């Protein structure tokens, strides 16, 4: 999904066509190339006070908000390889 990020680094689900049910449940992430463009850093933070607010997140978020009540939040921070990045092989001279 990060490869479909806009110029602000935001990935929006309407641009993702592979598994739309997964994309819709994930929402919008901030994606940044790191480690010399070798990896994507994917970050997301959500906070909500009720299951009604959680419905914009995942079904799991709705379930947790219903159990825990108010003031639930989650923070995602993940690194994934940039599949477009390739290290040029060393050539012998």
JSON list of C-alpha atoms in Angstrom, two decimals:
[
{"chain": "A", "resi": 1, "resn": "UNK", "atom": "CA", "xyz": [0.00, 0.00, 0.00]},
{"chain": "A", "resi": 2, "resn": "UNK", "atom": "CA", "xyz": [2.86, 2.40, 0.60]},
{"chain": "A", "resi": 3, "resn": "UNK", "atom": "CA", "xyz": [3.79, 2.25, -3.06]},
{"chain": "A", "resi": 4, "resn": "UNK", "atom": "CA", "xyz": [0.47, 3.98, -3.66]},
{"chain": "A", "resi": 5, "resn": "UNK", "atom": "CA", "xyz": [1.18, 6.80, -1.21]},
{"chain": "A", "resi": 6, "resn": "UNK", "atom": "CA", "xyz": [0.43, 10.34, -2.34]},
{"chain": "A", "resi": 7, "resn": "UNK", "atom": "CA", "xyz": [2.94, 13.19, -2.25]},
{"chain": "A", "resi": 8, "resn": "UNK", "atom": "CA", "xyz": [2.14, 13.85, 1.41]},
{"chain": "A", "resi": 9, "resn": "UNK", "atom": "CA", "xyz": [3.01, 10.25, 2.30]},
{"chain": "A", "resi": 10, "resn": "UNK", "atom": "CA", "xyz": [-0.63, 9.31, 2.97]},
{"chain": "A", "resi": 11, "resn": "UNK", "atom": "CA", "xyz": [-2.03, 6.04, 1.68]},
{"chain": "A", "resi": 12, "resn": "UNK", "atom": "CA", "xyz": [-5.75, 6.08, 1.06]},
{"chain": "A", "resi": 13, "resn": "UNK", "atom": "CA", "xyz": [-7.76, 2.90, 0.74]},
{"chain": "A", "resi": 14, "resn": "UNK", "atom": "CA", "xyz": [-9.58, 3.99, -2.41]},
{"chain": "A", "resi": 15, "resn": "UNK", "atom": "CA", "xyz": [-6.25, 3.71, -4.27]},
{"chain": "A", "resi": 16, "resn": "UNK", "atom": "CA", "xyz": [-5.70, 0.11, -3.19]},
{"chain": "A", "resi": 17, "resn": "UNK", "atom": "CA", "xyz": [-7.38, -2.48, -5.37]},
{"chain": "A", "resi": 18, "resn": "UNK", "atom": "CA", "xyz": [-5.86, -5.87, -4.44]},
{"chain": "A", "resi": 19, "resn": "UNK", "atom": "CA", "xyz": [-7.79, -6.80, -1.29]},
{"chain": "A", "resi": 20, "resn": "UNK", "atom": "CA", "xyz": [-10.28, -4.00, -0.72]},
{"chain": "A", "resi": 21, "resn": "UNK", "atom": "CA", "xyz": [-11.88, -5.60, 2.34]},
{"chain": "A", "resi": 22, "resn": "UNK", "atom": "CA", "xyz": [-8.49, -5.56, 4.08]},
{"chain": "A", "resi": 23, "resn": "UNK", "atom": "CA", "xyz": [-7.70, -2.04, 2.90]},
{"chain": "A", "resi": 24, "resn": "UNK", "atom": "CA", "xyz": [-11.04, -0.69, 4.09]},
{"chain": "A", "resi": 25, "resn": "UNK", "atom": "CA", "xyz": [-10.50, -2.18, 7.53]},
{"chain": "A", "resi": 26, "resn": "UNK", "atom": "CA", "xyz": [-6.99, -0.74, 7.76]},
{"chain": "A", "resi": 27, "resn": "UNK", "atom": "CA", "xyz": [-7.79, 2.87, 6.91]},
{"chain": "A", "resi": 28, "resn": "UNK", "atom": "CA", "xyz": [-5.16, 5.52, 6.16]},
{"chain": "A", "resi": 29, "resn": "UNK", "atom": "CA", "xyz": [-1.49, 5.17, 7.06]},
{"chain": "A", "resi": 30, "resn": "UNK", "atom": "CA", "xyz": [1.45, 7.51, 7.04]},
{"chain": "A", "resi": 31, "resn": "UNK", "atom": "CA", "xyz": [4.23, 5.84, 5.05]},
{"chain": "A", "resi": 32, "resn": "UNK", "atom": "CA", "xyz": [7.81, 7.05, 4.89]},
{"chain": "A", "resi": 33, "resn": "UNK", "atom": "CA", "xyz": [10.82, 5.59, 3.10]},
{"chain": "A", "resi": 34, "resn": "UNK", "atom": "CA", "xyz": [13.64, 4.96, 5.60]},
{"chain": "A", "resi": 35, "resn": "UNK", "atom": "CA", "xyz": [17.06, 3.27, 5.77]},
{"chain": "A", "resi": 36, "resn": "UNK", "atom": "CA", "xyz": [18.23, 4.62, 2.43]},
{"chain": "A", "resi": 37, "resn": "UNK", "atom": "CA", "xyz": [14.89, 3.77, 0.76]},
{"chain": "A", "resi": 38, "resn": "UNK", "atom": "CA", "xyz": [15.30, 0.09, 1.64]},
{"chain": "A", "resi": 39, "resn": "UNK", "atom": "CA", "xyz": [12.23, -0.01, 3.92]},
{"chain": "A", "resi": 40, "resn": "UNK", "atom": "CA", "xyz": [8.85, 1.62, 4.41]},
{"chain": "A", "resi": 41, "resn": "UNK", "atom": "CA", "xyz": [7.95, 2.84, 7.89]},
{"chain": "A", "resi": 42, "resn": "UNK", "atom": "CA", "xyz": [4.18, 2.48, 8.28]},
{"chain": "A", "resi": 43, "resn": "UNK", "atom": "CA", "xyz": [2.56, 4.43, 11.11]},
{"chain": "A", "resi": 44, "resn": "UNK", "atom": "CA", "xyz": [-1.00, 4.86, 12.27]},
{"chain": "A", "resi": 45, "resn": "UNK", "atom": "CA", "xyz": [-2.58, 6.15, 15.45]},
{"chain": "A", "resi": 46, "resn": "UNK", "atom": "CA", "xyz": [-6.26, 6.14, 16.31]},
{"chain": "A", "resi": 47, "resn": "UNK", "atom": "CA", "xyz": [-8.10, 7.17, 19.42]},
{"chain": "A", "resi": 48, "resn": "UNK", "atom": "CA", "xyz": [-11.82, 6.99, 20.05]},
{"chain": "A", "resi": 49, "resn": "UNK", "atom": "CA", "xyz": [-14.29, 7.28, 22.89]},
{"chain": "A", "resi": 50, "resn": "UNK", "atom": "CA", "xyz": [-16.99, 4.86, 21.76]},
{"chain": "A", "resi": 51, "resn": "UNK", "atom": "CA", "xyz": [-17.74, 1.93, 19.49]},
{"chain": "A", "resi": 52, "resn": "UNK", "atom": "CA", "xyz": [-19.43, 4.39, 17.10]},
{"chain": "A", "resi": 53, "resn": "UNK", "atom": "CA", "xyz": [-16.14, 6.22, 16.64]},
{"chain": "A", "resi": 54, "resn": "UNK", "atom": "CA", "xyz": [-14.24, 2.92, 16.39]},
{"chain": "A", "resi": 55, "resn": "UNK", "atom": "CA", "xyz": [-16.35, 1.86, 13.42]},
{"chain": "A", "resi": 56, "resn": "UNK", "atom": "CA", "xyz": [-14.03, 3.95, 11.26]},
{"chain": "A", "resi": 57, "resn": "UNK", "atom": "CA", "xyz": [-11.24, 1.56, 12.26]},
{"chain": "A", "resi": 58, "resn": "UNK", "atom": "CA", "xyz": [-11.20, -2.23, 12.22]},
{"chain": "A", "resi": 59, "resn": "UNK", "atom": "CA", "xyz": [-13.87, -4.62, 13.42]},
{"chain": "A", "resi": 60, "resn": "UNK", "atom": "CA", "xyz": [-11.43, -5.58, 16.17]},
{"chain": "A", "resi": 61, "resn": "UNK", "atom": "CA", "xyz": [-11.32, -1.92, 17.25]},
{"chain": "A", "resi": 62, "resn": "UNK", "atom": "CA", "xyz": [-15.11, -1.86, 17.52]},
{"chain": "A", "resi": 63, "resn": "UNK", "atom": "CA", "xyz": [-15.08, -5.05, 19.59]},
{"chain": "A", "resi": 64, "resn": "UNK", "atom": "CA", "xyz": [-12.38, -3.72, 21.93]},
{"chain": "A", "resi": 65, "resn": "UNK", "atom": "CA", "xyz": [-14.16, -0.38, 22.34]},
{"chain": "A", "resi": 66, "resn": "UNK", "atom": "CA", "xyz": [-17.38, -2.18, 23.26]},
{"chain": "A", "resi": 67, "resn": "UNK", "atom": "CA", "xyz": [-15.54, -4.21, 25.92]},
{"chain": "A", "resi": 68, "resn": "UNK", "atom": "CA", "xyz": [-13.25, -1.49, 27.30]},
{"chain": "A", "resi": 69, "resn": "UNK", "atom": "CA", "xyz": [-15.67, 1.38, 26.97]},
{"chain": "A", "resi": 70, "resn": "UNK", "atom": "CA", "xyz": [-14.18, 4.81, 26.44]},
{"chain": "A", "resi": 71, "resn": "UNK", "atom": "CA", "xyz": [-10.80, 6.29, 25.65]},
{"chain": "A", "resi": 72, "resn": "UNK", "atom": "CA", "xyz": [-9.37, 3.40, 23.66]},
{"chain": "A", "resi": 73, "resn": "UNK", "atom": "CA", "xyz": [-6.43, 4.02, 21.32]},
{"chain": "A", "resi": 74, "resn": "UNK", "atom": "CA", "xyz": [-3.93, 2.06, 19.29]},
{"chain": "A", "resi": 75, "resn": "UNK", "atom": "CA", "xyz": [-0.60, 2.84, 17.70]},
{"chain": "A", "resi": 76, "resn": "UNK", "atom": "CA", "xyz": [0.88, 0.92, 14.77]},
{"chain": "A", "resi": 77, "resn": "UNK", "atom": "CA", "xyz": [4.53, 1.27, 13.77]},
{"chain": "A", "resi": 78, "resn": "UNK", "atom": "CA", "xyz": [5.91, -1.28, 11.33]},
{"chain": "A", "resi": 79, "resn": "UNK", "atom": "CA", "xyz": [8.81, -1.63, 8.92]},
{"chain": "A", "resi": 80, "resn": "UNK", "atom": "CA", "xyz": [8.40, -3.54, 5.65]},
{"chain": "A", "resi": 81, "resn": "UNK", "atom": "CA", "xyz": [10.94, -4.05, 2.84]},
{"chain": "A", "resi": 82, "resn": "UNK", "atom": "CA", "xyz": [10.68, -1.76, -0.18]},
{"chain": "A", "resi": 83, "resn": "UNK", "atom": "CA", "xyz": [10.25, -4.25, -3.01]},
{"chain": "A", "resi": 84, "resn": "UNK", "atom": "CA", "xyz": [11.25, -1.58, -5.54]},
{"chain": "A", "resi": 85, "resn": "UNK", "atom": "CA", "xyz": [14.67, -1.16, -3.89]},
{"chain": "A", "resi": 86, "resn": "UNK", "atom": "CA", "xyz": [17.50, -3.27, -5.28]},
{"chain": "A", "resi": 87, "resn": "UNK", "atom": "CA", "xyz": [21.16, -3.25, -4.45]},
{"chain": "A", "resi": 88, "resn": "UNK", "atom": "CA", "xyz": [23.26, -3.30, -7.59]},
{"chain": "A", "resi": 89, "resn": "UNK", "atom": "CA", "xyz": [25.52, -6.36, -7.68]},
{"chain": "A", "resi": 90, "resn": "UNK", "atom": "CA", "xyz": [29.22, -5.69, -7.27]},
{"chain": "A", "resi": 91, "resn": "UNK", "atom": "CA", "xyz": [31.20, -6.20, -10.44]},
{"chain": "A", "resi": 92, "resn": "UNK", "atom": "CA", "xyz": [34.77, -7.39, -10.58]},
{"chain": "A", "resi": 93, "resn": "UNK", "atom": "CA", "xyz": [37.17, -5.04, -12.33]}
]
